[in-house]
Amino acid sequence: MKAIVQDAYGSADVLKLRDIDPPAVGDGDVLVQVHAAGIEAGVWHLMTGMPYLLRLMGFGLRAPKNPVRGLDVAGRVEAVGRNVTRFKVGDEVFGACDGSFAEYACAREKRLAPKPGNLTFEQAAAVPISAYTALQAVRDKGRVRAGQKVLVIGASGGVGTFAVQLAKMYGADVTGVCSTTKADLVRSIGADDVIDYTREDFADGTRRYDVILDIAGNRSLSHLRRALTPKGILVIVGGEEGGPWLGGTERLLRAALLSPFVGQKLLGLVSAERLKDLEFLKELLEAGKIIPVVERAYPLSEVPEAIRHLHNGLVRGKVVITVPGTAEESGPPTAPRTENL
């Protein structure tokens, strides 16, 4: 099969399109014929091996243990392991796996859910990791409720577009922070107000928020706290600043150390994959309560360019990868091609 692989850590230049063997299917695994795969910040970190903490966490010291990149996936089931009970060959699925930038990817059964019937594969691939993160930030850490004022910093990105919609769904008055060219997008997904960070400072003292979701990750704790109410909650979702060893984790640690000594709650989020959350998101998507924002789809061969585009901060919503030779539109499952393993 064709896949995007890397033999060493580095920039997008280390990514190459190659022919490799399909992944082996274990007893609890689902083999997915990939129709589309999403790109998010985690892919860039795993590609570069930065911060170095990632390498110490088991991803590989000198080179990635898994050479195939990609986490978000949407496609059709090609084969299932003998212990799999929730899926059969031909089912349309979406979720997370290791190595989705390929014609086939293998995922544990609990990492997948039936694809929302009202979404294309491209739209479904834009959901999993970003929407997981937004849901857990808004609902679990921020505990957003009706009537609260919520500030979403980085509102136009993959996580941010879901966070704005989810905060609105829970009844909050939502302000999104983004650049001039993305303000129309943030308003279109439900933001009550938009702050253009190139023209004004959200922490200028004129406004206070009950919950701040910091997805952009490039502002100091003191700056963020100025925009919080005295008993407000700050949720640090992202972070591209910091040193080479800890990266954005440095800010999470500082927040954890400071939080017990101030009236505000300063919380860091490390999102977790939970099947119940993926199934909940599926319900919201099918009900039209949230929608994925897909700026552009790149073919598999152009993954390096797609990652460069994402890392430059130019993306409105999400970019996704499509695999040539697969149907881009959802429809009735295709005839089974592989028996259960």
Short mmCIF file of N, CA and C in Angstrom, two decimals, residues 165-315:
data_model
loop_
_atom_site.label_atom_id
_atom_site.label_comp_id
_atom_site.label_asym_id
_atom_site.label_seq_id
_atom_site.Cartn_x
_atom_site.Cartn_y
_atom_site.Cartn_z
N GLN A 165 -18.55 26.36 18.92
CA GLN A 165 -19.87 25.75 18.73
C GLN A 165 -20.35 25.03 19.99
N LEU A 166 -19.46 24.33 20.66
CA LEU A 166 -19.84 23.59 21.87
C LEU A 166 -20.19 24.55 23.01
N ALA A 167 -19.42 25.62 23.17
CA ALA A 167 -19.73 26.59 24.21
C ALA A 167 -21.09 27.24 23.96
N LYS A 168 -21.40 27.53 22.70
CA LYS A 168 -22.72 28.06 22.36
C LYS A 168 -23.81 27.03 22.66
N MET A 169 -23.54 25.78 22.35
CA MET A 169 -24.51 24.72 22.60
C MET A 169 -24.86 24.62 24.09
N TYR A 170 -23.87 24.88 24.94
CA TYR A 170 -24.10 24.84 26.39
C TYR A 170 -24.66 26.15 26.93
N GLY A 171 -24.96 27.10 26.05
CA GLY A 171 -25.67 28.31 26.44
C GLY A 171 -24.82 29.50 26.81
N ALA A 172 -23.54 29.48 26.51
CA ALA A 172 -22.66 30.58 26.88
C ALA A 172 -22.72 31.72 25.87
N ASP A 173 -22.30 32.90 26.34
CA ASP A 173 -22.06 34.04 25.46
C ASP A 173 -20.59 33.96 25.05
N VAL A 174 -20.34 33.72 23.77
CA VAL A 174 -18.99 33.34 23.32
C VAL A 174 -18.33 34.46 22.52
N THR A 175 -17.10 34.77 22.90
CA THR A 175 -16.26 35.69 22.14
C THR A 175 -15.07 34.91 21.59
N GLY A 176 -14.83 35.06 20.31
CA GLY A 176 -13.71 34.38 19.68
C GLY A 176 -12.58 35.34 19.37
N VAL A 177 -11.35 34.89 19.57
CA VAL A 177 -10.17 35.69 19.24
C VAL A 177 -9.50 35.08 18.02
N CYS A 178 -9.30 35.90 16.99
CA CYS A 178 -8.68 35.43 15.75
C CYS A 178 -8.14 36.62 14.99
N SER A 179 -7.61 36.38 13.79
CA SER A 179 -7.10 37.47 12.96
C SER A 179 -8.21 38.05 12.10
N THR A 180 -7.91 39.15 11.45
CA THR A 180 -8.90 39.88 10.65
C THR A 180 -9.55 39.00 9.59
N THR A 181 -8.76 38.24 8.88
CA THR A 181 -9.27 37.47 7.75
C THR A 181 -10.14 36.29 8.16
N LYS A 182 -10.14 35.96 9.45
CA LYS A 182 -10.90 34.80 9.91
C LYS A 182 -12.12 35.17 10.75
N ALA A 183 -12.33 36.46 10.93
CA ALA A 183 -13.43 36.91 11.78
C ALA A 183 -14.79 36.47 11.24
N ASP A 184 -14.95 36.52 9.92
CA ASP A 184 -16.23 36.12 9.33
C ASP A 184 -16.53 34.66 9.60
N LEU A 185 -15.51 33.82 9.54
CA LEU A 185 -15.71 32.40 9.83
C LEU A 185 -16.16 32.19 11.26
N VAL A 186 -15.50 32.85 12.21
CA VAL A 186 -15.82 32.65 13.62
C VAL A 186 -17.24 33.13 13.92
N ARG A 187 -17.66 34.22 13.30
CA ARG A 187 -19.04 34.66 13.48
C ARG A 187 -20.03 33.66 12.88
N SER A 188 -19.66 33.08 11.75
CA SER A 188 -20.58 32.18 11.05
C SER A 188 -20.86 30.90 11.83
N ILE A 189 -19.97 30.51 12.75
CA ILE A 189 -20.20 29.29 13.53
C ILE A 189 -20.80 29.60 14.89
N GLY A 190 -21.21 30.86 15.11
CA GLY A 190 -22.00 31.16 16.29
C GLY A 190 -21.42 32.11 17.30
N ALA A 191 -20.21 32.60 17.13
CA ALA A 191 -19.63 33.51 18.11
C ALA A 191 -20.47 34.78 18.23
N ASP A 192 -20.73 35.21 19.46
CA ASP A 192 -21.50 36.43 19.69
C ASP A 192 -20.66 37.67 19.42
N ASP A 193 -19.37 37.56 19.63
CA ASP A 193 -18.47 38.68 19.40
C ASP A 193 -17.13 38.13 18.93
N VAL A 194 -16.37 38.94 18.22
CA VAL A 194 -15.06 38.53 17.74
C VAL A 194 -14.06 39.64 18.05
N ILE A 195 -12.92 39.25 18.59
CA ILE A 195 -11.83 40.19 18.86
C ILE A 195 -10.70 39.89 17.88
N ASP A 196 -10.33 40.90 17.11
CA ASP A 196 -9.21 40.80 16.18
C ASP A 196 -7.93 41.10 16.95
N TYR A 197 -7.13 40.07 17.20
CA TYR A 197 -5.95 40.26 18.05
C TYR A 197 -4.89 41.15 17.41
N THR A 198 -5.01 41.41 16.11
CA THR A 198 -4.05 42.31 15.46
C THR A 198 -4.39 43.77 15.71
N ARG A 199 -5.59 44.03 16.25
CA ARG A 199 -6.04 45.40 16.45
C ARG A 199 -6.36 45.75 17.90
N GLU A 200 -6.71 44.76 18.71
CA GLU A 200 -7.05 45.06 20.09
C GLU A 200 -6.64 43.92 21.01
N ASP A 201 -6.49 44.26 22.28
CA ASP A 201 -6.06 43.31 23.30
C ASP A 201 -7.26 42.88 24.12
N PHE A 202 -7.53 41.58 24.16
CA PHE A 202 -8.68 41.10 24.93
C PHE A 202 -8.48 41.31 26.43
N ALA A 203 -7.24 41.53 26.87
CA ALA A 203 -6.96 41.73 28.30
C ALA A 203 -6.69 43.20 28.62
N ASP A 204 -7.40 44.10 27.93
CA ASP A 204 -7.17 45.53 28.15
C ASP A 204 -7.90 46.07 29.37
N GLY A 205 -8.60 45.21 30.10
CA GLY A 205 -9.28 45.61 31.32
C GLY A 205 -10.73 46.00 31.14
N THR A 206 -11.22 46.05 29.92
CA THR A 206 -12.61 46.45 29.68
C THR A 206 -13.58 45.28 29.72
N ARG A 207 -13.05 44.06 29.63
CA ARG A 207 -13.92 42.87 29.61
C ARG A 207 -13.32 41.79 30.50
N ARG A 208 -14.21 41.06 31.18
CA ARG A 208 -13.78 39.91 31.98
C ARG A 208 -14.64 38.70 31.59
N TYR A 209 -14.02 37.53 31.64
CA TYR A 209 -14.70 36.31 31.20
C TYR A 209 -14.70 35.27 32.31
N ASP A 210 -15.80 34.51 32.36
CA ASP A 210 -15.92 33.44 33.36
C ASP A 210 -15.02 32.26 33.01
N VAL A 211 -14.87 31.99 31.72
CA VAL A 211 -14.04 30.88 31.26
C VAL A 211 -13.22 31.37 30.07
N ILE A 212 -11.93 31.09 30.10
CA ILE A 212 -11.06 31.35 28.94
C ILE A 212 -10.48 30.03 28.48
N LEU A 213 -10.66 29.73 27.21
CA LEU A 213 -10.06 28.55 26.59
C LEU A 213 -8.90 29.04 25.72
N ASP A 214 -7.69 28.78 26.17
CA ASP A 214 -6.51 29.26 25.42
C ASP A 214 -6.00 28.13 24.54
N ILE A 215 -6.36 28.20 23.28
CA ILE A 215 -5.95 27.18 22.31
C ILE A 215 -4.70 27.65 21.55
N ALA A 216 -4.55 28.95 21.41
CA ALA A 216 -3.41 29.49 20.66
C ALA A 216 -2.09 29.22 21.38
N GLY A 217 -2.11 29.35 22.70
CA GLY A 217 -0.95 28.95 23.49
C GLY A 217 0.27 29.84 23.39
N ASN A 218 0.08 31.12 23.09
CA ASN A 218 1.26 32.00 22.95
C ASN A 218 1.17 33.25 23.82
N ARG A 219 0.41 33.16 24.91
CA ARG A 219 0.29 34.29 25.83
C ARG A 219 0.64 33.85 27.25
N SER A 220 1.18 34.77 28.02
CA SER A 220 1.61 34.44 29.37
C SER A 220 0.42 34.24 30.29
N LEU A 221 0.64 33.55 31.40
CA LEU A 221 -0.42 33.34 32.38
C LEU A 221 -0.90 34.67 32.95
N SER A 222 0.01 35.59 33.22
CA SER A 222 -0.39 36.88 33.79
C SER A 222 -1.28 37.65 32.83
N HIS A 223 -0.98 37.58 31.55
CA HIS A 223 -1.79 38.26 30.54
C HIS A 223 -3.19 37.64 30.49
N LEU A 224 -3.27 36.33 30.49
CA LEU A 224 -4.55 35.65 30.43
C LEU A 224 -5.38 35.92 31.68
N ARG A 225 -4.74 35.94 32.84
CA ARG A 225 -5.48 36.13 34.09
C ARG A 225 -6.13 37.50 34.17
N ARG A 226 -5.56 38.49 33.49
CA ARG A 226 -6.15 39.84 33.51
C ARG A 226 -7.53 39.86 32.88
N ALA A 227 -7.82 38.90 32.02
CA ALA A 227 -9.12 38.87 31.35
C ALA A 227 -10.11 37.94 32.05
N LEU A 228 -9.68 37.29 33.12
CA LEU A 228 -10.55 36.37 33.86
C LEU A 228 -11.28 37.10 34.99
N THR A 229 -12.49 36.65 35.30
CA THR A 229 -13.16 37.11 36.51
C THR A 229 -12.39 36.58 37.73
N PRO A 230 -12.61 37.17 38.91
CA PRO A 230 -11.85 36.74 40.09
C PRO A 230 -11.97 35.25 40.40
N LYS A 231 -13.09 34.63 40.06
CA LYS A 231 -13.28 33.20 40.30
C LYS A 231 -13.36 32.42 38.98
N GLY A 232 -12.82 33.00 37.93
CA GLY A 232 -12.92 32.39 36.61
C GLY A 232 -12.01 31.18 36.43
N ILE A 233 -12.23 30.49 35.30
CA ILE A 233 -11.48 29.28 34.97
C ILE A 233 -10.70 29.51 33.68
N LEU A 234 -9.41 29.27 33.74
CA LEU A 234 -8.56 29.28 32.54
C LEU A 234 -8.23 27.84 32.18
N VAL A 235 -8.51 27.46 30.94
CA VAL A 235 -8.17 26.13 30.45
C VAL A 235 -7.12 26.29 29.36
N ILE A 236 -5.92 25.79 29.63
CA ILE A 236 -4.83 25.85 28.66
C ILE A 236 -4.91 24.60 27.80
N VAL A 237 -5.27 24.80 26.54
CA VAL A 237 -5.49 23.67 25.63
C VAL A 237 -4.27 23.43 24.77
N GLY A 238 -3.66 24.48 24.29
CA GLY A 238 -2.53 24.33 23.38
C GLY A 238 -1.33 25.11 23.88
N GLY A 239 -0.20 24.87 23.24
CA GLY A 239 0.99 25.61 23.60
C GLY A 239 2.14 25.31 22.67
N GLU A 240 2.53 26.28 21.87
CA GLU A 240 3.65 26.10 20.96
C GLU A 240 4.89 26.83 21.45
N GLU A 241 4.77 27.52 22.58
CA GLU A 241 5.91 28.22 23.15
C GLU A 241 6.67 27.29 24.09
N GLY A 242 7.77 27.77 24.65
CA GLY A 242 8.52 26.98 25.61
C GLY A 242 9.81 26.44 25.03
N GLY A 243 10.60 25.82 25.88
CA GLY A 243 11.89 25.31 25.48
C GLY A 243 11.80 24.01 24.72
N PRO A 244 12.95 23.53 24.21
CA PRO A 244 12.95 22.32 23.38
C PRO A 244 12.64 21.04 24.14
N TRP A 245 12.83 21.04 25.45
CA TRP A 245 12.59 19.80 26.19
C TRP A 245 11.13 19.63 26.58
N LEU A 246 10.50 20.68 27.09
CA LEU A 246 9.12 20.57 27.57
C LEU A 246 8.11 21.25 26.67
N GLY A 247 8.53 22.23 25.87
CA GLY A 247 7.60 22.93 24.99
C GLY A 247 6.47 23.56 25.78
N GLY A 248 5.25 23.41 25.28
CA GLY A 248 4.08 23.99 25.94
C GLY A 248 3.79 23.41 27.30
N THR A 249 4.38 22.26 27.62
CA THR A 249 4.17 21.65 28.93
C THR A 249 4.67 22.54 30.05
N GLU A 250 5.67 23.39 29.75
CA GLU A 250 6.19 24.31 30.77
C GLU A 250 5.08 25.19 31.32
N ARG A 251 4.23 25.71 30.43
CA ARG A 251 3.15 26.60 30.86
C ARG A 251 2.11 25.84 31.67
N LEU A 252 1.85 24.59 31.28
CA LEU A 252 0.92 23.76 32.04
C LEU A 252 1.42 23.55 33.46
N LEU A 253 2.71 23.32 33.61
CA LEU A 253 3.29 23.11 34.94
C LEU A 253 3.22 24.39 35.77
N ARG A 254 3.50 25.53 35.15
CA ARG A 254 3.42 26.80 35.88
C ARG A 254 2.00 27.07 36.34
N ALA A 255 1.03 26.77 35.49
CA ALA A 255 -0.38 26.96 35.86
C ALA A 255 -0.76 26.07 37.04
N ALA A 256 -0.32 24.82 37.01
CA ALA A 256 -0.64 23.89 38.09
C ALA A 256 -0.03 24.34 39.42
N LEU A 257 1.18 24.91 39.36
CA LEU A 257 1.84 25.38 40.57
C LEU A 257 1.20 26.65 41.13
N LEU A 258 0.73 27.52 40.24
CA LEU A 258 0.16 28.80 40.67
C LEU A 258 -1.29 28.68 41.12
N SER A 259 -2.05 27.81 40.50
CA SER A 259 -3.49 27.74 40.73
C SER A 259 -3.91 27.64 42.20
N PRO A 260 -3.25 26.85 43.04
CA PRO A 260 -3.70 26.74 44.44
C PRO A 260 -3.57 28.04 45.23
N PHE A 261 -2.82 29.00 44.71
CA PHE A 261 -2.54 30.22 45.48
C PHE A 261 -3.32 31.44 44.97
N VAL A 262 -4.19 31.25 44.01
CA VAL A 262 -5.00 32.36 43.49
C VAL A 262 -6.47 31.95 43.49
N GLY A 263 -7.34 32.93 43.38
CA GLY A 263 -8.77 32.64 43.39
C GLY A 263 -9.26 32.00 42.11
N GLN A 264 -8.56 32.26 41.03
CA GLN A 264 -8.93 31.68 39.74
C GLN A 264 -8.41 30.25 39.62
N LYS A 265 -9.09 29.46 38.80
CA LYS A 265 -8.63 28.10 38.52
C LYS A 265 -7.84 28.10 37.22
N LEU A 266 -6.60 27.65 37.28
CA LEU A 266 -5.72 27.62 36.11
C LEU A 266 -5.46 26.16 35.79
N LEU A 267 -6.08 25.68 34.74
CA LEU A 267 -6.08 24.25 34.44
C LEU A 267 -5.45 23.96 33.09
N GLY A 268 -4.73 22.88 33.02
CA GLY A 268 -4.20 22.40 31.75
C GLY A 268 -5.00 21.21 31.27
N LEU A 269 -5.07 21.06 29.97
CA LEU A 269 -5.81 19.93 29.39
C LEU A 269 -4.89 19.06 28.56
N VAL A 270 -4.87 17.80 28.87
CA VAL A 270 -4.28 16.78 28.01
C VAL A 270 -5.44 15.88 27.60
N SER A 271 -5.91 16.04 26.38
CA SER A 271 -7.13 15.35 25.96
C SER A 271 -6.92 13.85 25.91
N ALA A 272 -8.01 13.12 26.13
CA ALA A 272 -7.98 11.66 26.14
C ALA A 272 -9.00 11.13 25.14
N GLU A 273 -8.67 10.02 24.51
CA GLU A 273 -9.61 9.37 23.60
C GLU A 273 -10.60 8.54 24.42
N ARG A 274 -11.88 8.87 24.31
CA ARG A 274 -12.91 8.14 25.03
C ARG A 274 -14.01 7.78 24.05
N LEU A 275 -14.36 6.52 23.99
CA LEU A 275 -15.39 6.08 23.06
C LEU A 275 -16.71 6.79 23.32
N LYS A 276 -17.06 6.97 24.60
CA LYS A 276 -18.33 7.63 24.91
C LYS A 276 -18.35 9.06 24.39
N ASP A 277 -17.20 9.73 24.38
CA ASP A 277 -17.14 11.09 23.84
C ASP A 277 -17.28 11.08 22.33
N LEU A 278 -16.64 10.12 21.67
CA LEU A 278 -16.75 10.03 20.21
C LEU A 278 -18.19 9.74 19.81
N GLU A 279 -18.86 8.88 20.55
CA GLU A 279 -20.26 8.58 20.25
C GLU A 279 -21.16 9.78 20.53
N PHE A 280 -20.85 10.55 21.57
CA PHE A 280 -21.60 11.77 21.86
C PHE A 280 -21.42 12.79 20.75
N LEU A 281 -20.19 12.94 20.28
CA LEU A 281 -19.93 13.86 19.17
C LEU A 281 -20.67 13.43 17.92
N LYS A 282 -20.73 12.13 17.68
CA LYS A 282 -21.49 11.62 16.53
C LYS A 282 -22.95 12.05 16.61
N GLU A 283 -23.53 11.96 17.81
CA GLU A 283 -24.93 12.38 17.99
C GLU A 283 -25.09 13.87 17.69
N LEU A 284 -24.16 14.68 18.18
CA LEU A 284 -24.24 16.12 17.94
C LEU A 284 -24.11 16.45 16.46
N LEU A 285 -23.21 15.76 15.79
CA LEU A 285 -23.01 15.98 14.36
C LEU A 285 -24.25 15.60 13.56
N GLU A 286 -24.84 14.48 13.88
CA GLU A 286 -26.02 14.03 13.15
C GLU A 286 -27.23 14.92 13.43
N ALA A 287 -27.25 15.54 14.61
CA ALA A 287 -28.34 16.46 14.95
C ALA A 287 -28.09 17.86 14.41
N GLY A 288 -26.93 18.09 13.82
CA GLY A 288 -26.61 19.40 13.28
C GLY A 288 -26.25 20.44 14.33
N LYS A 289 -25.94 20.00 15.56
CA LYS A 289 -25.60 20.94 16.62
C LYS A 289 -24.17 21.45 16.51
N ILE A 290 -23.30 20.67 15.89
CA ILE A 290 -21.96 21.13 15.55
C ILE A 290 -21.65 20.68 14.13
N ILE A 291 -20.77 21.42 13.47
CA ILE A 291 -20.37 21.05 12.11
C ILE A 291 -18.85 21.17 11.99
N PRO A 292 -18.21 20.27 11.27
CA PRO A 292 -16.78 20.43 11.02
C PRO A 292 -16.53 21.48 9.96
N VAL A 293 -15.49 22.25 10.14
CA VAL A 293 -15.10 23.28 9.18
C VAL A 293 -13.86 22.79 8.44
N VAL A 294 -14.01 22.48 7.17
CA VAL A 294 -12.90 21.96 6.37
C VAL A 294 -12.52 23.02 5.34
N GLU A 295 -11.31 23.53 5.46
CA GLU A 295 -10.85 24.56 4.53
C GLU A 295 -10.48 23.96 3.18
N ARG A 296 -9.75 22.84 3.24
CA ARG A 296 -9.20 22.30 1.99
C ARG A 296 -8.83 20.84 2.17
N ALA A 297 -8.93 20.09 1.09
CA ALA A 297 -8.49 18.69 1.07
C ALA A 297 -7.29 18.55 0.15
N TYR A 298 -6.24 17.91 0.65
CA TYR A 298 -5.03 17.63 -0.12
C TYR A 298 -4.98 16.14 -0.46
N PRO A 299 -4.46 15.77 -1.62
CA PRO A 299 -4.25 14.35 -1.89
C PRO A 299 -3.12 13.80 -1.02
N LEU A 300 -3.09 12.49 -0.87
CA LEU A 300 -2.10 11.84 -0.02
C LEU A 300 -0.67 12.26 -0.36
N SER A 301 -0.39 12.42 -1.62
CA SER A 301 0.97 12.76 -2.05
C SER A 301 1.41 14.15 -1.60
N GLU A 302 0.45 15.00 -1.18
CA GLU A 302 0.77 16.38 -0.80
C GLU A 302 0.71 16.61 0.71
N VAL A 303 0.84 15.54 1.49
CA VAL A 303 0.85 15.69 2.95
C VAL A 303 1.89 16.69 3.42
N PRO A 304 3.14 16.67 2.92
CA PRO A 304 4.12 17.66 3.39
C PRO A 304 3.64 19.10 3.23
N GLU A 305 3.05 19.41 2.08
CA GLU A 305 2.57 20.76 1.84
C GLU A 305 1.41 21.09 2.78
N ALA A 306 0.53 20.13 3.04
CA ALA A 306 -0.59 20.35 3.94
C ALA A 306 -0.11 20.66 5.36
N ILE A 307 0.92 19.95 5.81
CA ILE A 307 1.45 20.17 7.15
C ILE A 307 2.13 21.54 7.23
N ARG A 308 2.83 21.93 6.19
CA ARG A 308 3.44 23.28 6.17
C ARG A 308 2.36 24.35 6.28
N HIS A 309 1.28 24.16 5.54
CA HIS A 309 0.17 25.11 5.56
C HIS A 309 -0.42 25.22 6.96
N LEU A 310 -0.59 24.09 7.63
CA LEU A 310 -1.13 24.10 8.99
C LEU A 310 -0.17 24.80 9.94
N HIS A 311 1.09 24.48 9.86
CA HIS A 311 2.06 25.03 10.82
C HIS A 311 2.27 26.53 10.61
N ASN A 312 2.00 27.05 9.44
CA ASN A 312 2.13 28.48 9.18
C ASN A 312 0.99 29.29 9.78
N GLY A 313 0.00 28.61 10.35
CA GLY A 313 -1.11 29.30 11.00
C GLY A 313 -2.11 29.91 10.05
N LEU A 314 -2.16 29.41 8.84
CA LEU A 314 -3.03 30.00 7.82
C LEU A 314 -4.39 29.31 7.71
N VAL A 315 -4.56 28.20 8.40
CA VAL A 315 -5.75 27.36 8.18
C VAL A 315 -6.99 27.96 8.84
#
